[in-house]
Each structure stands twice: as C-alpha cells, then as structure tokens.
C-alpha cells in the first residue's frame, strides 16, 4: 500500500431487525393506523394499492385529456436517497395528532438506532444514526410516506396541472417516485421549479436529481418542439420514452406502453438461465425454472394494458 495514498471505499448499509422487533412494529401500526392517513395520490405502501393502480390512474388522466384534443406533459422526478434523509419525522407526527404514548415510543425506538462498520472480521465502534428510517422495518414505509406527504398536499393547494372535474390528479407518487402531469408547460414549470414541488422537497431536507428526471409528451401535439423546462438551472431532458414503476411509457398520440424492453429482459434472463444450467436439467425442471424466473418479467404490468389482444400477441412474439 503506497504511503500517502487515499483510498475511497463505498460501504453498503444493512439494517437488521429481529422478528420480535417486526412483531412489535406491526402491533404499533394496528393501534395508530387511523392517525397515519396520507393523500389518495400516494400509492406506495398502502393497503389494496400498488404499481398497477398508480399506472392506471396516470393512464386514465392522459386518456381523458387526449380524447379532448389536449397533449399531456408527463415529468418523472427522482428524489435523491429519500429514505436516508427522513429527519423531521416527529414534527409530522405531532401534526397528525398521534397519541402521546405512540409519540414517546417512536422517539425511544429511533433514538436507539446505531450502526457500525465491518471490515473483514473486525467491527468498529457504534455510531448513532440521527436520520433516515430502518430498512426492512414494518413501520419504516408508513412513516416515510407520512413524511413526504407534504409534497402532494402543497401541490394540491396550488391547483396547477391535470384535473378531472374538481378532482386534482396532477401529482402521482409511489413512495419516493414522483410524476407530475400537466397540459400546460408553463404550469409544469411552476410545479417543478418556482412553486411548491422543489420548495417542499427542500423543506424536508430532500433534493431532486436532474440527471434521473425526464419529460415526455403524450397527445396530438407530441412531436411539436416545445420550450425547455428547467430544474434549478439545468434543463429537464425530453425523451421518447420514460420508465415509471417498471413499465415504459412512450411519447405518442395516445397512452402507449412499450413491450420491447419487457421482451428484451425476458430473453436476457432465459439466455442467462440456459448458460448457467448448460443442459444439466431435464425439460420439466427447465420449464419450472423459466416459470419462476422468466415468466414474471413478461407478466409484470400486463394488467395495465387496456388492449389485451395486442399485449397477448406481443407476448406470443416473445
């Protein structure tokens, strides 16, 4: 090892929770879940809601506008390491008027979070963690969506973006995955930069990543050149296709999902499986392996496709 050399090592954080700890957090959730209510536009970690419902909501909004001759601007924003930056949680709990007993338990529970660095077989001293939520904890996702709920509420107050009647649908979140929808680029710019989205994130100690954010257009005028939308001083890139919650949404005259990436992922996985097994197993075993590891790649997002016949034909071509 050279003297004076500086070595940078990237460390991965692993949080361990015992079964008793998870059971304890499950009991806490059952006792206070009526106080931990978030916006209807948050689809992450909610009962009976998931990725399909979030994408279906986006699809319904876009179809509503495109059927009336409007073009919808869809912007995907990435919040940088959101789960590691939860540092004003207690204020949110006070605003939700949770029972004081629960508040005391949470303070005690999270004040005892410590971490250490493992290098080979050696462990460092303990370091106290003052921010973030526990990975793998039962309470963690619920507390997180409660923490970021202000972003949705602040945007709703401004009423920029897509609406159907009196229903505000310009903002869709799945945990920390945020999508903004607006028929007006000016309104979208206000939502992103000069208005509440960026301000809300900064007030929560969060930041938006420009490099991982993208913008696409769906509707009759999707090919038209448009003014640039900026996040801080950097332009958000216009793309022909955005990826959101595992599906690829195309820039087109109407809402359209691409199946080419799904088929490519399926083929890669099948080829990898064949390379690793190298004919060691019989056909029955291979079919079960394909069913377990490859088939889910094709079926993911299939319930989002409204045109079932076209999707079935795409699967057959795969």
CSV table of C-alpha atoms in Angstrom, one decimal, residues 19-298:
chain,number,residue,atom,x,y,z
A,19,UNK,CA,-38.6,-11.0,14.4
A,20,UNK,CA,-39.7,-9.6,17.8
A,21,UNK,CA,-39.0,-6.0,16.6
A,22,UNK,CA,-41.1,-6.6,13.5
A,23,UNK,CA,-44.0,-8.0,15.5
A,24,UNK,CA,-43.8,-5.0,17.9
A,25,UNK,CA,-44.0,-2.6,15.0
A,26,UNK,CA,-46.9,-4.5,13.5
A,27,UNK,CA,-48.8,-4.0,16.8
A,28,UNK,CA,-48.0,-0.3,16.8
A,29,UNK,CA,-49.3,0.1,13.2
A,30,UNK,CA,-52.6,-1.6,14.2
A,31,UNK,CA,-53.1,0.7,17.2
A,32,UNK,CA,-52.5,4.0,15.4
A,33,UNK,CA,-53.2,3.5,11.7
A,34,UNK,CA,-56.2,5.8,11.8
A,35,UNK,CA,-53.8,8.7,12.6
A,36,UNK,CA,-51.4,7.9,9.8
A,37,UNK,CA,-53.6,8.7,6.9
A,38,UNK,CA,-52.0,10.1,3.7
A,39,UNK,CA,-53.2,11.5,0.4
A,40,UNK,CA,-55.1,9.4,-2.1
A,41,UNK,CA,-52.5,10.3,-4.6
A,42,UNK,CA,-49.9,8.3,-2.7
A,43,UNK,CA,-50.0,4.7,-4.0
A,44,UNK,CA,-46.9,3.3,-2.2
A,45,UNK,CA,-47.2,1.0,0.9
A,46,UNK,CA,-51.0,1.4,1.0
A,47,UNK,CA,-53.4,-1.4,1.5
A,48,UNK,CA,-55.0,-2.7,-1.7
A,49,UNK,CA,-53.0,-0.2,-3.8
A,50,UNK,CA,-49.9,-0.8,-5.8
A,51,UNK,CA,-48.0,-0.1,-9.0
A,52,UNK,CA,-50.9,-1.1,-11.2
A,53,UNK,CA,-53.3,1.4,-9.6
A,54,UNK,CA,-50.7,4.2,-9.9
A,55,UNK,CA,-50.2,3.5,-13.6
A,56,UNK,CA,-53.9,3.0,-14.3
A,57,UNK,CA,-54.5,6.4,-12.7
A,58,UNK,CA,-51.9,8.0,-14.9
A,59,UNK,CA,-53.4,6.2,-18.0
A,60,UNK,CA,-56.9,7.4,-17.2
A,61,UNK,CA,-55.8,11.0,-16.8
A,62,UNK,CA,-53.9,11.0,-20.0
A,63,UNK,CA,-56.7,9.3,-21.9
A,64,UNK,CA,-59.2,11.9,-20.6
A,65,UNK,CA,-57.1,14.8,-21.9
A,66,UNK,CA,-56.0,13.2,-25.2
A,67,UNK,CA,-59.6,12.3,-26.1
A,68,UNK,CA,-60.4,16.0,-25.8
A,69,UNK,CA,-57.6,17.1,-28.1
A,70,UNK,CA,-55.0,18.1,-25.4
A,71,UNK,CA,-51.4,17.0,-25.1
A,72,UNK,CA,-50.2,16.0,-21.6
A,73,UNK,CA,-46.7,16.7,-20.4
A,74,UNK,CA,-45.5,13.9,-18.1
A,75,UNK,CA,-42.5,14.6,-16.0
A,76,UNK,CA,-40.8,11.9,-13.8
A,77,UNK,CA,-38.8,13.3,-10.9
A,78,UNK,CA,-36.3,11.4,-8.8
A,79,UNK,CA,-35.8,12.2,-5.2
A,80,UNK,CA,-32.2,11.5,-4.1
A,81,UNK,CA,-31.8,8.9,-1.4
A,82,UNK,CA,-35.1,9.9,0.1
A,83,UNK,CA,-35.3,7.1,2.7
A,84,UNK,CA,-31.9,8.1,4.2
A,85,UNK,CA,-33.0,11.7,4.8
A,86,UNK,CA,-36.0,11.5,7.0
A,87,UNK,CA,-35.0,13.9,9.7
A,88,UNK,CA,-38.2,15.9,10.7
A,89,UNK,CA,-40.4,12.9,11.4
A,90,UNK,CA,-41.5,14.0,14.9
A,91,UNK,CA,-43.0,17.2,13.6
A,92,UNK,CA,-45.1,15.3,11.2
A,93,UNK,CA,-46.4,13.0,13.9
A,94,UNK,CA,-47.3,16.0,16.1
A,95,UNK,CA,-49.3,17.5,13.2
A,96,UNK,CA,-51.2,14.2,12.8
A,97,UNK,CA,-52.1,14.3,16.5
A,98,UNK,CA,-51.0,10.8,17.2
A,99,UNK,CA,-51.4,9.6,20.9
A,100,UNK,CA,-48.6,10.9,23.1
A,101,UNK,CA,-47.8,7.3,24.1
A,102,UNK,CA,-47.1,6.4,20.5
A,103,UNK,CA,-45.0,9.5,20.1
A,104,UNK,CA,-42.9,8.6,23.1
A,105,UNK,CA,-42.4,5.0,21.9
A,106,UNK,CA,-41.2,6.2,18.4
A,107,UNK,CA,-38.8,8.7,20.0
A,108,UNK,CA,-37.4,6.0,22.2
A,109,UNK,CA,-37.4,3.4,19.4
A,110,UNK,CA,-35.5,5.5,16.8
A,111,UNK,CA,-33.1,7.2,19.3
A,112,UNK,CA,-31.5,3.8,19.8
A,113,UNK,CA,-30.6,3.3,16.2
A,114,UNK,CA,-26.8,2.6,15.9
A,115,UNK,CA,-24.5,1.4,13.2
A,116,UNK,CA,-21.0,0.1,12.9
A,117,UNK,CA,-18.6,-0.6,10.1
A,118,UNK,CA,-17.5,-4.1,9.4
A,119,UNK,CA,-14.1,-4.6,7.7
A,120,UNK,CA,-13.2,-8.3,7.1
A,121,UNK,CA,-13.9,-9.8,10.6
A,122,UNK,CA,-13.4,-6.6,12.6
A,123,UNK,CA,-16.2,-4.2,13.8
A,124,UNK,CA,-15.8,-0.5,14.5
A,125,UNK,CA,-17.3,1.3,17.4
A,126,UNK,CA,-21.1,2.1,17.3
A,127,UNK,CA,-22.2,5.2,15.5
A,128,UNK,CA,-25.6,6.8,16.4
A,129,UNK,CA,-27.9,7.3,13.4
A,130,UNK,CA,-29.8,10.6,13.6
A,131,UNK,CA,-31.7,10.4,10.2
A,132,UNK,CA,-33.4,8.0,8.0
A,133,UNK,CA,-35.8,5.1,8.7
A,134,UNK,CA,-34.8,1.5,9.3
A,135,UNK,CA,-34.6,-0.6,6.1
A,136,UNK,CA,-36.8,-3.7,6.4
A,137,UNK,CA,-38.8,-2.3,9.3
A,138,UNK,CA,-42.6,-2.6,9.3
A,139,UNK,CA,-43.1,1.0,10.4
A,140,UNK,CA,-40.5,2.4,8.0
A,141,UNK,CA,-42.5,2.6,4.8
A,142,UNK,CA,-45.6,4.0,6.7
A,143,UNK,CA,-43.5,6.7,8.4
A,144,UNK,CA,-41.8,7.5,5.1
A,145,UNK,CA,-45.0,8.2,3.1
A,146,UNK,CA,-46.2,10.2,6.0
A,147,UNK,CA,-43.0,12.2,5.8
A,148,UNK,CA,-43.2,13.0,2.1
A,149,UNK,CA,-47.0,13.6,2.1
A,150,UNK,CA,-46.4,17.4,2.3
A,151,UNK,CA,-45.2,17.3,-1.3
A,152,UNK,CA,-48.6,16.2,-2.5
A,153,UNK,CA,-50.5,18.5,-0.2
A,154,UNK,CA,-48.5,21.6,-1.2
A,155,UNK,CA,-49.0,20.8,-4.9
A,156,UNK,CA,-52.8,20.3,-4.4
A,157,UNK,CA,-53.1,23.8,-2.8
A,158,UNK,CA,-51.8,25.4,-6.0
A,159,UNK,CA,-54.1,23.5,-8.4
A,160,UNK,CA,-51.6,23.6,-11.3
A,161,UNK,CA,-51.7,20.6,-13.7
A,162,UNK,CA,-54.3,18.0,-14.7
A,163,UNK,CA,-57.7,17.8,-13.1
A,164,UNK,CA,-60.9,15.9,-13.9
A,165,UNK,CA,-63.8,18.0,-12.7
A,166,UNK,CA,-62.8,19.1,-9.2
A,167,UNK,CA,-60.5,16.1,-8.7
A,168,UNK,CA,-56.8,17.0,-8.6
A,169,UNK,CA,-54.7,14.4,-10.5
A,170,UNK,CA,-51.6,16.3,-11.5
A,171,UNK,CA,-49.4,14.6,-9.0
A,172,UNK,CA,-48.9,10.8,-8.5
A,173,UNK,CA,-46.5,9.3,-6.0
A,174,UNK,CA,-45.4,5.8,-5.3
A,175,UNK,CA,-43.2,6.0,-2.2
A,176,UNK,CA,-40.5,8.4,-3.5
A,177,UNK,CA,-41.3,8.0,-7.2
A,178,UNK,CA,-43.0,11.2,-8.3
A,179,UNK,CA,-44.8,12.0,-11.5
A,180,UNK,CA,-46.2,15.4,-12.5
A,181,UNK,CA,-48.8,15.8,-15.3
A,182,UNK,CA,-49.9,19.0,-16.9
A,183,UNK,CA,-51.4,20.0,-20.3
A,184,UNK,CA,-49.5,23.3,-19.9
A,185,UNK,CA,-45.7,23.5,-19.9
A,186,UNK,CA,-45.9,26.8,-18.1
A,187,UNK,CA,-47.9,25.2,-15.3
A,188,UNK,CA,-45.5,22.3,-15.2
A,189,UNK,CA,-42.6,24.7,-14.8
A,190,UNK,CA,-44.3,26.3,-11.9
A,191,UNK,CA,-45.0,23.0,-10.3
A,192,UNK,CA,-41.4,21.8,-10.7
A,193,UNK,CA,-39.2,24.8,-10.1
A,194,UNK,CA,-40.8,28.1,-9.0
A,195,UNK,CA,-43.6,26.6,-6.9
A,196,UNK,CA,-44.2,24.0,-4.2
A,197,UNK,CA,-42.5,20.8,-5.5
A,198,UNK,CA,-38.9,22.0,-5.2
A,199,UNK,CA,-39.7,24.1,-2.1
A,200,UNK,CA,-41.5,21.2,-0.4
A,201,UNK,CA,-38.6,18.9,-1.1
A,202,UNK,CA,-36.0,21.4,0.3
A,203,UNK,CA,-38.1,22.0,3.4
A,204,UNK,CA,-38.0,18.2,4.1
A,205,UNK,CA,-34.2,18.1,3.5
A,206,UNK,CA,-34.7,16.3,0.2
A,207,UNK,CA,-33.3,17.1,-3.2
A,208,UNK,CA,-34.4,16.4,-6.8
A,209,UNK,CA,-32.0,14.7,-9.2
A,210,UNK,CA,-31.8,16.4,-12.6
A,211,UNK,CA,-29.9,13.6,-14.3
A,212,UNK,CA,-32.6,11.0,-13.3
A,213,UNK,CA,-35.5,13.2,-14.2
A,214,UNK,CA,-37.2,13.2,-17.6
A,215,UNK,CA,-40.1,14.7,-19.5
A,216,UNK,CA,-42.2,13.2,-22.3
A,217,UNK,CA,-45.4,14.3,-24.1
A,218,UNK,CA,-48.5,12.3,-24.9
A,219,UNK,CA,-51.2,13.6,-27.2
A,220,UNK,CA,-51.9,15.0,-30.7
A,221,UNK,CA,-49.0,17.5,-30.5
A,222,UNK,CA,-46.4,15.1,-29.0
A,223,UNK,CA,-44.0,15.7,-31.9
A,224,UNK,CA,-44.0,19.5,-31.7
A,225,UNK,CA,-40.9,21.4,-30.5
A,226,UNK,CA,-41.6,23.0,-27.1
A,227,UNK,CA,-39.9,25.3,-24.7
A,228,UNK,CA,-37.5,23.8,-22.2
A,229,UNK,CA,-38.5,23.0,-18.7
A,230,UNK,CA,-35.8,23.6,-16.0
A,231,UNK,CA,-35.0,22.2,-12.7
A,232,UNK,CA,-32.8,24.7,-11.0
A,233,UNK,CA,-30.5,25.9,-13.8
A,234,UNK,CA,-30.5,22.6,-15.8
A,235,UNK,CA,-32.9,21.7,-18.5
A,236,UNK,CA,-35.0,18.5,-18.0
A,237,UNK,CA,-34.4,16.2,-20.9
A,238,UNK,CA,-37.3,15.5,-23.4
A,239,UNK,CA,-37.3,11.7,-24.1
A,240,UNK,CA,-39.2,9.4,-26.4
A,241,UNK,CA,-39.9,7.1,-23.5
A,242,UNK,CA,-40.0,7.2,-19.7
A,243,UNK,CA,-39.7,4.4,-17.3
A,244,UNK,CA,-42.1,4.5,-14.3
A,245,UNK,CA,-42.6,1.7,-11.8
A,246,UNK,CA,-41.1,-0.8,-14.2
A,247,UNK,CA,-43.2,0.0,-17.3
A,248,UNK,CA,-42.1,2.1,-20.3
A,249,UNK,CA,-44.5,4.9,-21.4
A,250,UNK,CA,-44.0,6.1,-24.9
A,251,UNK,CA,-44.3,9.6,-26.3
A,252,UNK,CA,-47.2,9.1,-28.8
A,253,UNK,CA,-50.6,10.4,-29.8
A,254,UNK,CA,-52.2,8.4,-27.1
A,255,UNK,CA,-51.2,6.5,-24.0
A,256,UNK,CA,-49.0,3.6,-25.0
A,257,UNK,CA,-46.7,1.2,-23.2
A,258,UNK,CA,-43.7,-0.3,-24.9
A,259,UNK,CA,-43.2,-4.1,-24.8
A,260,UNK,CA,-39.8,-4.2,-26.4
A,261,UNK,CA,-37.9,-3.7,-23.1
A,262,UNK,CA,-40.0,-6.4,-21.4
A,263,UNK,CA,-39.2,-8.9,-24.2
A,264,UNK,CA,-35.5,-8.0,-24.1
A,265,UNK,CA,-35.4,-8.6,-20.4
A,266,UNK,CA,-37.1,-11.9,-20.8
A,267,UNK,CA,-34.7,-13.0,-23.5
A,268,UNK,CA,-31.7,-12.0,-21.4
A,269,UNK,CA,-32.9,-13.9,-18.4
A,270,UNK,CA,-33.7,-17.0,-20.5
A,271,UNK,CA,-30.2,-16.9,-22.1
A,272,UNK,CA,-28.6,-16.5,-18.7
A,273,UNK,CA,-30.5,-19.4,-17.3
A,274,UNK,CA,-29.5,-21.6,-20.3
A,275,UNK,CA,-25.9,-20.6,-19.9
A,276,UNK,CA,-25.8,-21.5,-16.2
A,277,UNK,CA,-27.6,-24.8,-16.4
A,278,UNK,CA,-25.9,-26.0,-19.7
A,279,UNK,CA,-28.2,-28.9,-20.2
A,280,UNK,CA,-27.9,-30.3,-16.7
A,281,UNK,CA,-31.6,-30.5,-16.1
A,282,UNK,CA,-34.5,-32.2,-17.9
A,283,UNK,CA,-37.3,-30.3,-19.7
A,284,UNK,CA,-39.6,-30.4,-16.7
A,285,UNK,CA,-37.1,-28.7,-14.4
A,286,UNK,CA,-36.2,-26.2,-17.1
A,287,UNK,CA,-39.8,-25.3,-17.6
A,288,UNK,CA,-40.3,-24.7,-13.9
A,289,UNK,CA,-37.2,-22.5,-13.8
A,290,UNK,CA,-38.5,-20.5,-16.7
A,291,UNK,CA,-41.8,-20.2,-15.0
A,292,UNK,CA,-40.2,-19.0,-11.7
A,293,UNK,CA,-37.6,-16.6,-13.1
A,294,UNK,CA,-38.6,-15.6,-16.6
A,295,UNK,CA,-42.3,-15.6,-16.8
A,296,UNK,CA,-42.9,-12.9,-14.2
A,297,UNK,CA,-40.8,-10.5,-16.4
A,298,UNK,CA,-43.4,-10.9,-19.1
